[in-house]
Structure formats: structure tokens, C-alpha cells
Coordinates of C-alpha atoms in Angstrom, one line a residue:
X1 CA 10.1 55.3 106.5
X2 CA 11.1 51.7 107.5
X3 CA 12.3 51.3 110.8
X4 CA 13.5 47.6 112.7
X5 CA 13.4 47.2 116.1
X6 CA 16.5 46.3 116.9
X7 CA 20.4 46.9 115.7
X8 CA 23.0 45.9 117.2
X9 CA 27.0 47.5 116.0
X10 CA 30.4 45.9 116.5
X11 CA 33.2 47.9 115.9
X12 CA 36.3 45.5 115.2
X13 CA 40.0 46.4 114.7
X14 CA 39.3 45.9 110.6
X15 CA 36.0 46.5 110.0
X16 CA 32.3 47.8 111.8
X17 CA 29.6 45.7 111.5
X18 CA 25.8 46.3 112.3
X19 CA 23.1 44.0 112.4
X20 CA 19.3 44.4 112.1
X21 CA 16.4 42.7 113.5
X22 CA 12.7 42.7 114.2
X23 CA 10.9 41.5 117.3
X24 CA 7.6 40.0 118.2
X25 CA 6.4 39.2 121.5
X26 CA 8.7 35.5 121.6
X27 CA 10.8 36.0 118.5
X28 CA 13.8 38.0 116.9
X29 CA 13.7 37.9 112.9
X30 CA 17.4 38.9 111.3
X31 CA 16.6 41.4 108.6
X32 CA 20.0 41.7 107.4
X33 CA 23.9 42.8 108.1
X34 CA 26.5 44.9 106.2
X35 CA 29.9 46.5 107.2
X36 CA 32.2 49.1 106.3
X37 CA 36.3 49.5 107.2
X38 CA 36.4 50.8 110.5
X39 CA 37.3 54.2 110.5
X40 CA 40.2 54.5 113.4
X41 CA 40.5 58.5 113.1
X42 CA 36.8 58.6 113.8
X43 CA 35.1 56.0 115.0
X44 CA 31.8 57.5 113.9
X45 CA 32.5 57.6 110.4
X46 CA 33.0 53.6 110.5
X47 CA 29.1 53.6 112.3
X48 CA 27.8 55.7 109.7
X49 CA 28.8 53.6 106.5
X50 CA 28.1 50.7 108.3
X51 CA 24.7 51.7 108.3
X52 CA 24.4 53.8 105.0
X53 CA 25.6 50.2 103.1
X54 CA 22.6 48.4 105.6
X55 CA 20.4 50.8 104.0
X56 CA 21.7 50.2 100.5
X57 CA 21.8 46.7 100.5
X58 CA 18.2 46.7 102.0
X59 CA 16.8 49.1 99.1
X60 CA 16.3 51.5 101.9
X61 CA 16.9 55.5 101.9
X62 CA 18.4 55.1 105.7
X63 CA 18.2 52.5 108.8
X64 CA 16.5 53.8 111.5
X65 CA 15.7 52.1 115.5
X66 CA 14.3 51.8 118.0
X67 CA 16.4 50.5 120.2
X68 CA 20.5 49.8 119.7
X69 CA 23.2 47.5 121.5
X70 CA 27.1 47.1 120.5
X71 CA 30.0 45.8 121.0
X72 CA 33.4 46.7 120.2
X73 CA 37.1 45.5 120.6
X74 CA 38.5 48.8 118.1
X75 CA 40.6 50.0 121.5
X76 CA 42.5 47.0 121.5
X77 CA 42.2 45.9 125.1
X78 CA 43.2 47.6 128.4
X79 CA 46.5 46.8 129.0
X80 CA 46.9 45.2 132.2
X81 CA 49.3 43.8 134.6
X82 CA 48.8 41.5 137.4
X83 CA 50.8 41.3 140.4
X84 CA 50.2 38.9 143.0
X85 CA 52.2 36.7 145.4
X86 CA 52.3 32.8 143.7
X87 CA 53.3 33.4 139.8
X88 CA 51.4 30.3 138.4
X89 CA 48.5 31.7 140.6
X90 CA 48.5 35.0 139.8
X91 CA 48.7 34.1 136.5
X92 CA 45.8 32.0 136.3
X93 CA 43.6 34.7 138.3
X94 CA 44.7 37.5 135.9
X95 CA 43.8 35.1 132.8
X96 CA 40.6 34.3 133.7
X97 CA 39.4 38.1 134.8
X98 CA 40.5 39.2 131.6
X99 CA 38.8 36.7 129.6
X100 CA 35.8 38.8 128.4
X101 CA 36.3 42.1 130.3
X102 CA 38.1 43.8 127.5
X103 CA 41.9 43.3 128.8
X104 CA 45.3 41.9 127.7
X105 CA 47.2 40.6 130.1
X106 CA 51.1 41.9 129.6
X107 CA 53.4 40.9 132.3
X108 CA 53.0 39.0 135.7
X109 CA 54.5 40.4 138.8
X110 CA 55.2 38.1 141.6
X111 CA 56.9 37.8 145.8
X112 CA 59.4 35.8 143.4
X113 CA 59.9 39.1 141.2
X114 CA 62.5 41.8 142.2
X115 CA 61.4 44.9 143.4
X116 CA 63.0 47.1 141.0
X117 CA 61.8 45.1 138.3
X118 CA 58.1 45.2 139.4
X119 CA 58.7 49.2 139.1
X120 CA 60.6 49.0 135.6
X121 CA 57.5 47.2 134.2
X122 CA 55.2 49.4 135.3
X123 CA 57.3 52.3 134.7
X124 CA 58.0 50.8 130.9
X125 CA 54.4 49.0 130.5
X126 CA 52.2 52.4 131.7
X127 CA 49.3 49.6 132.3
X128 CA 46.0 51.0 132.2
X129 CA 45.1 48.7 134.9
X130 CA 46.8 47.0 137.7
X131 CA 45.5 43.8 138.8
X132 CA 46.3 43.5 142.7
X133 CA 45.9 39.9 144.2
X134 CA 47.9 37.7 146.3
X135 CA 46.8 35.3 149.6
X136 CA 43.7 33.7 150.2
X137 CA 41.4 35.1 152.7
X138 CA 43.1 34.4 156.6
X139 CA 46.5 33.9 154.5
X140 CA 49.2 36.2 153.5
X141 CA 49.2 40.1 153.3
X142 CA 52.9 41.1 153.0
X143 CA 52.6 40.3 149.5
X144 CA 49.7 43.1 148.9
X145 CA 51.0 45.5 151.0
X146 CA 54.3 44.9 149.4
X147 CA 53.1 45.4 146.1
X148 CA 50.9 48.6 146.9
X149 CA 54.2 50.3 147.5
X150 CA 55.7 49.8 144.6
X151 CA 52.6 50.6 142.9
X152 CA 52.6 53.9 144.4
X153 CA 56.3 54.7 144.3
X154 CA 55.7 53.3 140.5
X155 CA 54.0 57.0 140.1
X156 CA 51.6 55.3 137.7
X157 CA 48.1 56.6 136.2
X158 CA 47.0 53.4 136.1
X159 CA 43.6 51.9 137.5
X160 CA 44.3 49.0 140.7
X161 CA 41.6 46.8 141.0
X162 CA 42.4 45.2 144.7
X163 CA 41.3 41.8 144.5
X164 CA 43.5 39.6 147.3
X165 CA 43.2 39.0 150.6
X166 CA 40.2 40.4 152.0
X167 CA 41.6 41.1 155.7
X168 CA 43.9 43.2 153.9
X169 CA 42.6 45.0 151.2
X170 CA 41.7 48.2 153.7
X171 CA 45.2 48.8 154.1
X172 CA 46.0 48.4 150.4
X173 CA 43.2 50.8 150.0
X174 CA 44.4 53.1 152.3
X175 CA 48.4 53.1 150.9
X176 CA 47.0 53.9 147.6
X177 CA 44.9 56.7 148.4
X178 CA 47.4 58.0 150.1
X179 CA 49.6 57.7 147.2
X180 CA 46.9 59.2 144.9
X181 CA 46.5 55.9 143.1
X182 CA 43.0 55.3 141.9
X183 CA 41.8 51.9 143.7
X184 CA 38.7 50.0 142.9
X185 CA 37.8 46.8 146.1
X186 CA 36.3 43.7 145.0
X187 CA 36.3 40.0 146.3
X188 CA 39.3 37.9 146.3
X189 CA 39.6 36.4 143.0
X190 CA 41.1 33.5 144.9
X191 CA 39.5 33.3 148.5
X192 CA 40.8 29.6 148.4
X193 CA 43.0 27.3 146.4
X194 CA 40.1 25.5 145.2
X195 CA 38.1 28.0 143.4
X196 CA 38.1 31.5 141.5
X197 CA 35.7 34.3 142.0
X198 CA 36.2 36.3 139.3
X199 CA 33.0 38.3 138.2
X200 CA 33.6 41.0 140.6
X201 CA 37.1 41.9 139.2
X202 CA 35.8 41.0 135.3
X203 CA 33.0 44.0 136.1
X204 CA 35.4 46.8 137.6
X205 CA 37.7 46.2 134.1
X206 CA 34.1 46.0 131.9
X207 CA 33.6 49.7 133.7
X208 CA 37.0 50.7 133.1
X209 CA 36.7 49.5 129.3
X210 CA 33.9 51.8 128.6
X211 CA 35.6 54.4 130.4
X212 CA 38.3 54.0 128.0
X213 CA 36.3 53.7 124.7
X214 CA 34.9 56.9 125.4
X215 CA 38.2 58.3 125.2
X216 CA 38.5 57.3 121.8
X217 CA 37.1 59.2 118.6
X218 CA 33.6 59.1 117.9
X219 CA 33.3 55.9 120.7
X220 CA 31.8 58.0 123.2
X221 CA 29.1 58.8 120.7
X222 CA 28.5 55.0 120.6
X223 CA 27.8 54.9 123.9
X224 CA 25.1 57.8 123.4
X225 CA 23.6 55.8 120.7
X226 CA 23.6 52.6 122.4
X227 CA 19.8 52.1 124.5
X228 CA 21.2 50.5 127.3
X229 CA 24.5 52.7 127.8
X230 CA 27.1 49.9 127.7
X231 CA 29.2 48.8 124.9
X232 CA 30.4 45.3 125.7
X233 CA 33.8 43.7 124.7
X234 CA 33.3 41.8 121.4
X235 CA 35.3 38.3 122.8
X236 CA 33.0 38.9 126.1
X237 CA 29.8 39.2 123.3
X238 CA 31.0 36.3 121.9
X239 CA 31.4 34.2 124.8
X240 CA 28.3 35.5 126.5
X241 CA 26.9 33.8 123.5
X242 CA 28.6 30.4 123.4
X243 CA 27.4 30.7 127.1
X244 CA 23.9 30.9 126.2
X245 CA 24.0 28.5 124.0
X246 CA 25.9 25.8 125.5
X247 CA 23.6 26.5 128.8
X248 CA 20.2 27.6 127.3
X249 CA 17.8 29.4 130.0
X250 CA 15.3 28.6 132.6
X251 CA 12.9 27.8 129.5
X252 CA 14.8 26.8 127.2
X253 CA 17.4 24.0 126.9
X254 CA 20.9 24.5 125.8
X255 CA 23.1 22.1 123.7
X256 CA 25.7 21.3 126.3
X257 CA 29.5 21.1 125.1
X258 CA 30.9 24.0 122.5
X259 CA 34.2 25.4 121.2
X260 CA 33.7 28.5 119.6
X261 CA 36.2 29.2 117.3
X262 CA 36.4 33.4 116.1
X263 CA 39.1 34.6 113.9
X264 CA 39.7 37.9 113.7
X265 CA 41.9 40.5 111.4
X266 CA 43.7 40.6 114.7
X267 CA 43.7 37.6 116.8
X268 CA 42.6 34.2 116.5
X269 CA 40.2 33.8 119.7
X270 CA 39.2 30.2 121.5
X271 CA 35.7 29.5 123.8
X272 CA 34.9 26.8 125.2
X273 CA 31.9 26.2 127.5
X274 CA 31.4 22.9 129.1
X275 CA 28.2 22.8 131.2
X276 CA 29.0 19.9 133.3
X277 CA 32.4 21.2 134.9
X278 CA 29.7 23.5 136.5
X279 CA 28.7 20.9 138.9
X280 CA 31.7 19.0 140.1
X281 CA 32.6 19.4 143.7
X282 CA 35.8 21.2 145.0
X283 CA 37.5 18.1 145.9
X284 CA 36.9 16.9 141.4
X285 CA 37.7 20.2 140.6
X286 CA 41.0 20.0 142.5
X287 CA 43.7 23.0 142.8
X288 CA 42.6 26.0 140.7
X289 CA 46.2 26.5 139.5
X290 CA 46.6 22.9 137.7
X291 CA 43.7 22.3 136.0
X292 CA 41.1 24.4 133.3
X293 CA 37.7 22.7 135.2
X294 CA 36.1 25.8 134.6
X295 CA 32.6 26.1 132.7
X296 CA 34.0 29.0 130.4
X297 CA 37.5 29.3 129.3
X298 CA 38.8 31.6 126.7
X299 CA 42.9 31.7 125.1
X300 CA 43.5 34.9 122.6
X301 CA 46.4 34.4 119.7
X302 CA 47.3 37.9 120.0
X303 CA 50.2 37.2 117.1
X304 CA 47.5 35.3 114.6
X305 CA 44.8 37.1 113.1
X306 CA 44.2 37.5 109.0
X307 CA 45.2 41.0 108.7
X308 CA 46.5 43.1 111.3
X309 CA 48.9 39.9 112.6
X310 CA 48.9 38.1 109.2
X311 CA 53.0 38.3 109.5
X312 CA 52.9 36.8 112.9
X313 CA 51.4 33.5 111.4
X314 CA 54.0 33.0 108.9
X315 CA 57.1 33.8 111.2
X316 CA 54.9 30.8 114.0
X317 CA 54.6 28.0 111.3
X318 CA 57.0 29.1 108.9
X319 CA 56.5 30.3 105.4
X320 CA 56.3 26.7 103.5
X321 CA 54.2 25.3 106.7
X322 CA 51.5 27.6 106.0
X323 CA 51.7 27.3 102.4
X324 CA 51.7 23.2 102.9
X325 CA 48.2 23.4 104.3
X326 CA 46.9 23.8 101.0
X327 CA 49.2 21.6 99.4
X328 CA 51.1 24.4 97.5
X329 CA 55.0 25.0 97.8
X330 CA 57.9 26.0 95.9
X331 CA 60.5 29.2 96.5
X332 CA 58.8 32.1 94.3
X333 CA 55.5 30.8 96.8
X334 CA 57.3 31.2 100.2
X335 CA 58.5 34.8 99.0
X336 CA 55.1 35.8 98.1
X337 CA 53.2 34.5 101.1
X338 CA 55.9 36.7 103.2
X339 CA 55.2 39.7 101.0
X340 CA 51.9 39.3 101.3
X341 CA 51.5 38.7 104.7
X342 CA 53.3 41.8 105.4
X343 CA 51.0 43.7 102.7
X344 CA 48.0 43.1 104.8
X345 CA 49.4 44.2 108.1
X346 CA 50.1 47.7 106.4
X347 CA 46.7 47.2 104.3
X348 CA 43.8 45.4 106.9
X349 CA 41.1 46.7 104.5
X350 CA 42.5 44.5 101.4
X351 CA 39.5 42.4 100.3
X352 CA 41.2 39.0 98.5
X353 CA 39.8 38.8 94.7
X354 CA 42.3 36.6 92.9
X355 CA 42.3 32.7 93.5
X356 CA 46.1 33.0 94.8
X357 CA 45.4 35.3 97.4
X358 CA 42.0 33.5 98.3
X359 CA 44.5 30.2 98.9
X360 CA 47.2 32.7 100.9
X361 CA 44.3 33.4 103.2
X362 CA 42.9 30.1 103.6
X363 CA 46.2 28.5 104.3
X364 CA 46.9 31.4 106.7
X365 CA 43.4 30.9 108.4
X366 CA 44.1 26.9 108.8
X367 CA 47.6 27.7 110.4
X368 CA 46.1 30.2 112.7
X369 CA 42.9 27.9 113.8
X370 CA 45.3 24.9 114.2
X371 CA 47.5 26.4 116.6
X372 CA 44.7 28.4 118.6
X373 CA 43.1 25.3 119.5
X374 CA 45.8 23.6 119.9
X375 CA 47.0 26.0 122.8
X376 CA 43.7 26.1 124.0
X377 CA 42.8 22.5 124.8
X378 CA 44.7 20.0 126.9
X379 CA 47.1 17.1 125.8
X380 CA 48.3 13.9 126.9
X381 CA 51.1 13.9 128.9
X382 CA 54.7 12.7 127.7
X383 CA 56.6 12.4 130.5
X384 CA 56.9 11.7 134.3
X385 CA 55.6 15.2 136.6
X386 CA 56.6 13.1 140.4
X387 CA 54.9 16.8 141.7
X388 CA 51.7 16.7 140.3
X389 CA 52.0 12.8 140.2
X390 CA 51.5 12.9 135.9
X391 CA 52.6 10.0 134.6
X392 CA 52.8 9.6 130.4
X393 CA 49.4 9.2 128.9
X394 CA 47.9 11.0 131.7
X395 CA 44.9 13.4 130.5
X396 CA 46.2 17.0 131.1
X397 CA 44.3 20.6 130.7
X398 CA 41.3 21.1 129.1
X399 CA 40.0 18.1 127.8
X400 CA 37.3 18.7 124.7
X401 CA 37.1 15.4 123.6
X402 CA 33.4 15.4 124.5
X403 CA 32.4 18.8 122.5
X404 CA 30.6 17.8 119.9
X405 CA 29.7 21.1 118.3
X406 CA 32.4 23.6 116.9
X407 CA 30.6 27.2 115.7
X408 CA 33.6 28.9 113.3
X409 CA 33.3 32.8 113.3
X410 CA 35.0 35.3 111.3
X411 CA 35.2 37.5 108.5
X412 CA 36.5 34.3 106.1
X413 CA 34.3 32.5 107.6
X414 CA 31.0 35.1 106.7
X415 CA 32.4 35.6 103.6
X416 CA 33.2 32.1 102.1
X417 CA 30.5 29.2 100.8
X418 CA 30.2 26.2 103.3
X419 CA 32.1 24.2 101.5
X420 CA 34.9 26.4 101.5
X421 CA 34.4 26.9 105.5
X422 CA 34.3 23.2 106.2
X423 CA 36.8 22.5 104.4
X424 CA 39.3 25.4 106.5
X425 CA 37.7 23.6 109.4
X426 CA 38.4 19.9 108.9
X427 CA 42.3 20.7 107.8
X428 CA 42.4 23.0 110.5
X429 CA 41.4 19.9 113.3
X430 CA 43.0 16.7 110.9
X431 CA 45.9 16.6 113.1
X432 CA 45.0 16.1 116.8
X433 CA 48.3 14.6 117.6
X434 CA 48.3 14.7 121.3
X435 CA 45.7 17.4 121.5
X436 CA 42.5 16.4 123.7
X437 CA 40.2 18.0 121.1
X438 CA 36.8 16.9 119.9
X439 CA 37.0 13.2 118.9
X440 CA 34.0 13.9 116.4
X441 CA 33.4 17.2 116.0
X442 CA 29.9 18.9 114.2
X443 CA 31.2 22.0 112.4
X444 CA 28.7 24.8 112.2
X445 CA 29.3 28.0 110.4
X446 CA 28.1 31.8 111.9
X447 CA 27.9 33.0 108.5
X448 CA 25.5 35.7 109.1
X449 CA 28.6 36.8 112.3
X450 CA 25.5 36.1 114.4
X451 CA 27.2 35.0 117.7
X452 CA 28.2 38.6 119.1
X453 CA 24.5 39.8 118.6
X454 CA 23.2 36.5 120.3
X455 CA 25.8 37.5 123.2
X456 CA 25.1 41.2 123.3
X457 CA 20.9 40.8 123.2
X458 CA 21.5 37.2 125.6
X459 CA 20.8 39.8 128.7
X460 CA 18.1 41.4 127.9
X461 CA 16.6 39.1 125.2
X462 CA 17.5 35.4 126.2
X463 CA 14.7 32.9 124.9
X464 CA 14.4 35.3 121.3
X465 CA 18.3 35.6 121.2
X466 CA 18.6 31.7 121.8
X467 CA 15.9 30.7 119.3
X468 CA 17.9 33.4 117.1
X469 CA 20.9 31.2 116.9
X470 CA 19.2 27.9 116.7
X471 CA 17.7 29.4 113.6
X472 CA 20.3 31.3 112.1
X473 CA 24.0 29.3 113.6
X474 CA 22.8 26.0 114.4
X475 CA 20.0 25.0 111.7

């Protein structure tokens, strides 16, 4: 019976995939991929077919392994809110913790916020986890301790990760448990203005993602399948990939500068990973708050995605906009890309046959792309900012006009020739306008939706799963 050494699942919002591999002693061969609609009733069912069409399309009877990994964003995200005591600060913490740790970030709370409001949102919000931060370490504490009561007096369920000021975090500690509020310490994300620490806090909501999973149908048998007992959050796959590549490992060499660009049935996700922010000093990195120096940054389009969110890219560019990227128009057009578009968020499984659709869906995709890495990279400024001493012209946000490879992910992207793919990709970039994005971008094409198994086997695996993706993304 034929057996491969290694599969690796993702179960998506639309559809589970699963990928197969062999391994050698300093190499992982791809043996093949299929995928069937993800089953949200039972997530096991999804698993199953996934496999069962592996095994067809491989003139197999069945897929068996030895050994499995996965990664899944079917729960959606743990919906969190932060509350700290600065609001552009707090904001930026909660952002970057919830980058890859499997959370949306819904509402920021801060000193500036009324106390009755903090308790409406989390009375309204019912957040599965509360992200508790505020003061660098020797600086404030009212905030926190502030905060903690409303939290408790909030009579939430909800998961507080305490992640401020160090000196006070055992009396936050303390007011919860006394409040019966589940409370999880880690390091200040922010211990000072120059500099966030955020893998502690990223972990705690990793934990709390599988915790959550598990709750779901049929996911807590993934996490019996899995050989490792973790199922990691697809954008955090993804990015641990980007990572990989853009860094390489203590043997191999990385290729520097990438945007990673995955668009989903869901949301239309941005990576970037620029290996030489890694080394500037706190004084070139500057205040946390005002700038994106970090080596990884991710923005999520929670409103743009192909299927599940298909209406919410019509109703952000409009119905003729989206239509114009492929140089159609007219009135009986408009109407029809609005139907459709609301079709698909009632139908994610719809597969596109006929030419009219394909064209819906690639002007959709180019609309979404646009404006996801538009959002996600800086711009030049416009006008005078006597604060932050901006004057017009001035370089502001992430600047990626250096990146010289751009790796496009996605079901369109998997399932479309490379001509059709490069072309999305060059309409999608043709108008920088004031954008600092690349200046000559390489466009590269995961068609084999290799970049979350590089990500997910980058741990344990990270010389095969690099040459992996320099034979399979990158060649």
C-alpha cells in the first residue's frame, strides 16, 4: 500500500487542502495536492475528501503517513480586544501580536476611552481574548489596574493575556483571580517606546487558538491526527514561510526582501519580511508607534476575499471600478457583478466555468490585491505633520521599494495558467501612485499553494522545506 512521509492539511474558510511529500535524508520531494469544500458542520468530513481526492488523483486506493502537520484558519480568528493606556500604542501592540497568532483585532480600548464604554464593548463584543497592556516597565500602572476592573466588573468569559507594565502585572493578576477572570502573564509587549516584544503574547493566543479549534467539529480530531499536536494559524504558516525564505537558515542563504501576497475566499492577506530592518539600532528604528521598521509585518482585508467577502470588494471600489480593471463596463455589467458578488458570499464553493465569471473573478482579485497592498505599504507624504516634523515628499510607513520578489498565493492563483496570474499581478501593482511599493518587482507564482507547507514544516524541517520552495515557488 503506498505510503509518503509526510502530509501536511489546511483547513481554510472555503476549502481543505492537503499536501503530500517524501523525504530523504536533505530533501522533501512534493508528490502531489488536492482539496475538497470544507465541511463547516464537520470539520472531519472536509479532511477525509481532501484526502480520498489525493488518493484519486494519485491512482491510489487511500493516502496513508507517517507523519502529519496542519494548519487551519476555518475558526475564523479569536476575537480579541486590546486595552491599553496610549490608543496609537495600544493599537500598534495589539496589531502586531495578532499578526500570525490566529486573532482579529475588534476594538481598541484606551485611558482616553470612557469607562462605561470599555464595559459596553466587552459586554457587546464577548471577546475571546483580552489583550491587557498599557505603560512601559518603571512607567504607569493606573492604566492596568484601571482596566482589570472593568474587565472583571465586565463579567466576561473571556481569556486576559496581561502583557503591560511588568511592576504591575501581579496586581492585575491578582484583581482578576479574584474576579474569576482567567489571566495568562507574559512580558511587556512594550517595555520601551523603542521596541516591541511580542512573541510572548503571539504564543499565549497560538495556545488559546488551539484551545479553541478543538472546540469546533471534527478540529479536535485534527489535532489527534497531527504528529506534533499543534495546528498552526494558516496567515502565521504563511508568514513563517515568507520568514524562512526571506531569511534562509544557519546553512542556507535566504533571498532577502519579500511581499507575500495570499488571497483568500475570505480576506485578502499582506507579508512582508525585510531582513535588514533586523539590524538597525533603536535610535534608526525610532518610536515604535510611528513607523513599520519591523522585519515582519502583516495587514489582513478582512472585507476582501473572492468568496466569503466578494460583496465587500464591490461596495470598496465600486461596481464599474472593479469591472474597469478588465476593461469591461456598461449598466447590465455593473448589475451582474453585484449579483454575483453577492451569489458567492451565499455560495463559497462555486467553482467559475464560463469566461464572464472567470473575468468577474479576475477583476475582483485585481481590486482586492490593489488595495491590500496599497494599505499595507507606506506612501509619500502630502502635507505638512509640524509633530512628527513630515514635510511633503517625506517617505512615510513601510517602504518596499527595495522588495524585489512578490510570491502571489491563492486559490486563483493555483488554479489559473502563469500567464493569467501575471497578468492579475501586473494590473494589480500598475498604479503605484503614491504607494512606496516595489519599484521593479519579480512576480512569482505558489501554484502548487506551497508557502503554508514551507511555513508549517520550516520548524522542524528547515534546510528540506527551504530547498522545497526554491524548487517548487521560486524556480
Amino acid at each position: 500500500m503506498p505510503q509518503v512521509d509526510l502530509l501536511v492539511y489546511d483547513v481554510g474558510s472555503t476549502y481543505t487542502k492537503v499536501s503530500a511529500f517524501n523525504r530523504d535524508e536533505t530533501n522533501l520531494t512534493f508528490i502531489g495536492r488536492s482539496q475538497a469544500p470544507t465541511t463547516v458542520e464537520n470539520i472531519e468530513t472536509g479532511l477525509i475528501n481532501a484526502c480520498h481526492n489525493l488518493a484519486r488523483d494519485l491512482q491510489w486506493t487511500e493516502v496513508i503517513s507517517s507523519h502529519t502537520l496542519a494548519t487551519s484558519s476555518a475558526a475564523g480568528g479569536l476575537r480579541m480586544v486590546a486595552m491599553g493606556y496610549m490608543p496609537r500604542v495600544t493599537a500598534k501592540a495589539a496589531k502586531e501580536v495578532a499578526m500570525s497568532a490566529g486573532a482579529r483585532v475588534l476594538e481598541i480600548i484606551s485611558h482616553e476611552t470612557p469607562i462605561d464604554f470599555r464595559l459596553e464593548v466587552l459586554q457587546e463584543i464577548k471577546p475571546d481574548i483580552i489583550l491587557l497592556a498599557g505603560g512601559t516597565d518603571g512607567g504607569d500602572q493606573d492604566s492596568l489596574l484601571e482596566n482589570a476592573e472593568v474587565i472583571v466588573n465586565s463579567k466576561t468569559h473571556s481569556v486576559v493575556i496581561i502583557a503591560g507594565n511588568t511592576e504591575a502585572q501581579p496586581k492585575v493578576d491578582e484583581i482578576l483571580k479574584i474576579g474569576g477572570i482567567r489571566a495568562i502573564r507574559v512580558p511587556n509587549v512594550m517595555s520601551t517606546i523603542h521596541e516591541l516584544k511580542v512573541k510572548p503574547a503571539r504564543e499565549a493566543i497560538h495556545q488559546e487558538f488551539i484551545r479553541q479549534i478543538t472546540r469546533a467539529k471534527g478540529l479536535g480530531r485534527l489535532l489527534e491526527i497531527v504528529s506534533n499536536g499543534r495546528v498552526i494559524p494558516t496567515p502565521g504558516a504563511v508568514l513563517m514561510g515568507a520568514e524562512l525564505l526571506a531569511l534562509g537558515t544557519h546553512e542556507k542563504e535566504g533571498y532577502g526582501d519579500i511581499l507575500v501576497i495570499d488571497i483568500g475566499g475570505a480576506t485578502t492577506d499582506v507579508h512582508s519580511v525585510l531582513p535588514d530592518l533586523a539590524n538597525l539600532s533603536k535610535e534608526e528604528t525610532g518610536l515604535v508607534v510611528s513607523n513599520e521598521k519591523q522585519l515582519s509585518y502583516r495587514t489582513v482585508e478582512g472585507n476582501l476575499g473572492l468568496r466569503v467577502s466578494a460583496a465587500g470588494i464591490v461596495e470598496t471600489v465600486g461596481a464599474s471600478g472593479v469591472l474597469a480593471k478588465v476593461g469591461l463596463e456598461g449598466e447590465d455589467l455593473t448589475k451582474e457583478i453585484q449579483v454575483y458578488a453577492q451569489y458567492l458570499e451565499k455560495n463559497p464553493e462555486h467553482i467559475s466555468i464560463h469566461e464572464k465569471e472567470i473575468n468577474f473573478d479576475k477583476a475582483l482579485a485585481i481590486s482586492a490585491i490593489e488595495i491590500a497592498i496599497k494599505r499595507h505599504a507606506g506612501y509619500f507624504a502630502q502635507s505638512f505633520d509640524p509633530v512628527l516634523g513630515i514635510v511633503p515628499g517625506t517617505p512615510v510607513g513601510r517602504d518596499l521599494r527595495k522588495v524585489q520578489r512578490v510570491i502571489a498565493v491563492g486559490g486563483i492563483f493555483a488554479h489559473s495558467t502563469k500567464e493569467e496570474a501575471l497578468e492579475i499581478l501586473h494590473k494589480s501593482f500598475a498604479n503605484r501612485g503614491i504607494s512606496l511599493l516595489p519599484e521593479k518587482p519579480e512576480f512569482v507564482v505558489d501554484h502548487n499553494y506551497q508557502l503554508y507547507t514551507i511555513g508549517a514544516m520550516a520548524e522542524e524541517y528547515p534546510n528540506e522545506a527551504l530547498s522545497l520552495a526554491e524548487n517548487n515557488i521560486l524556480y
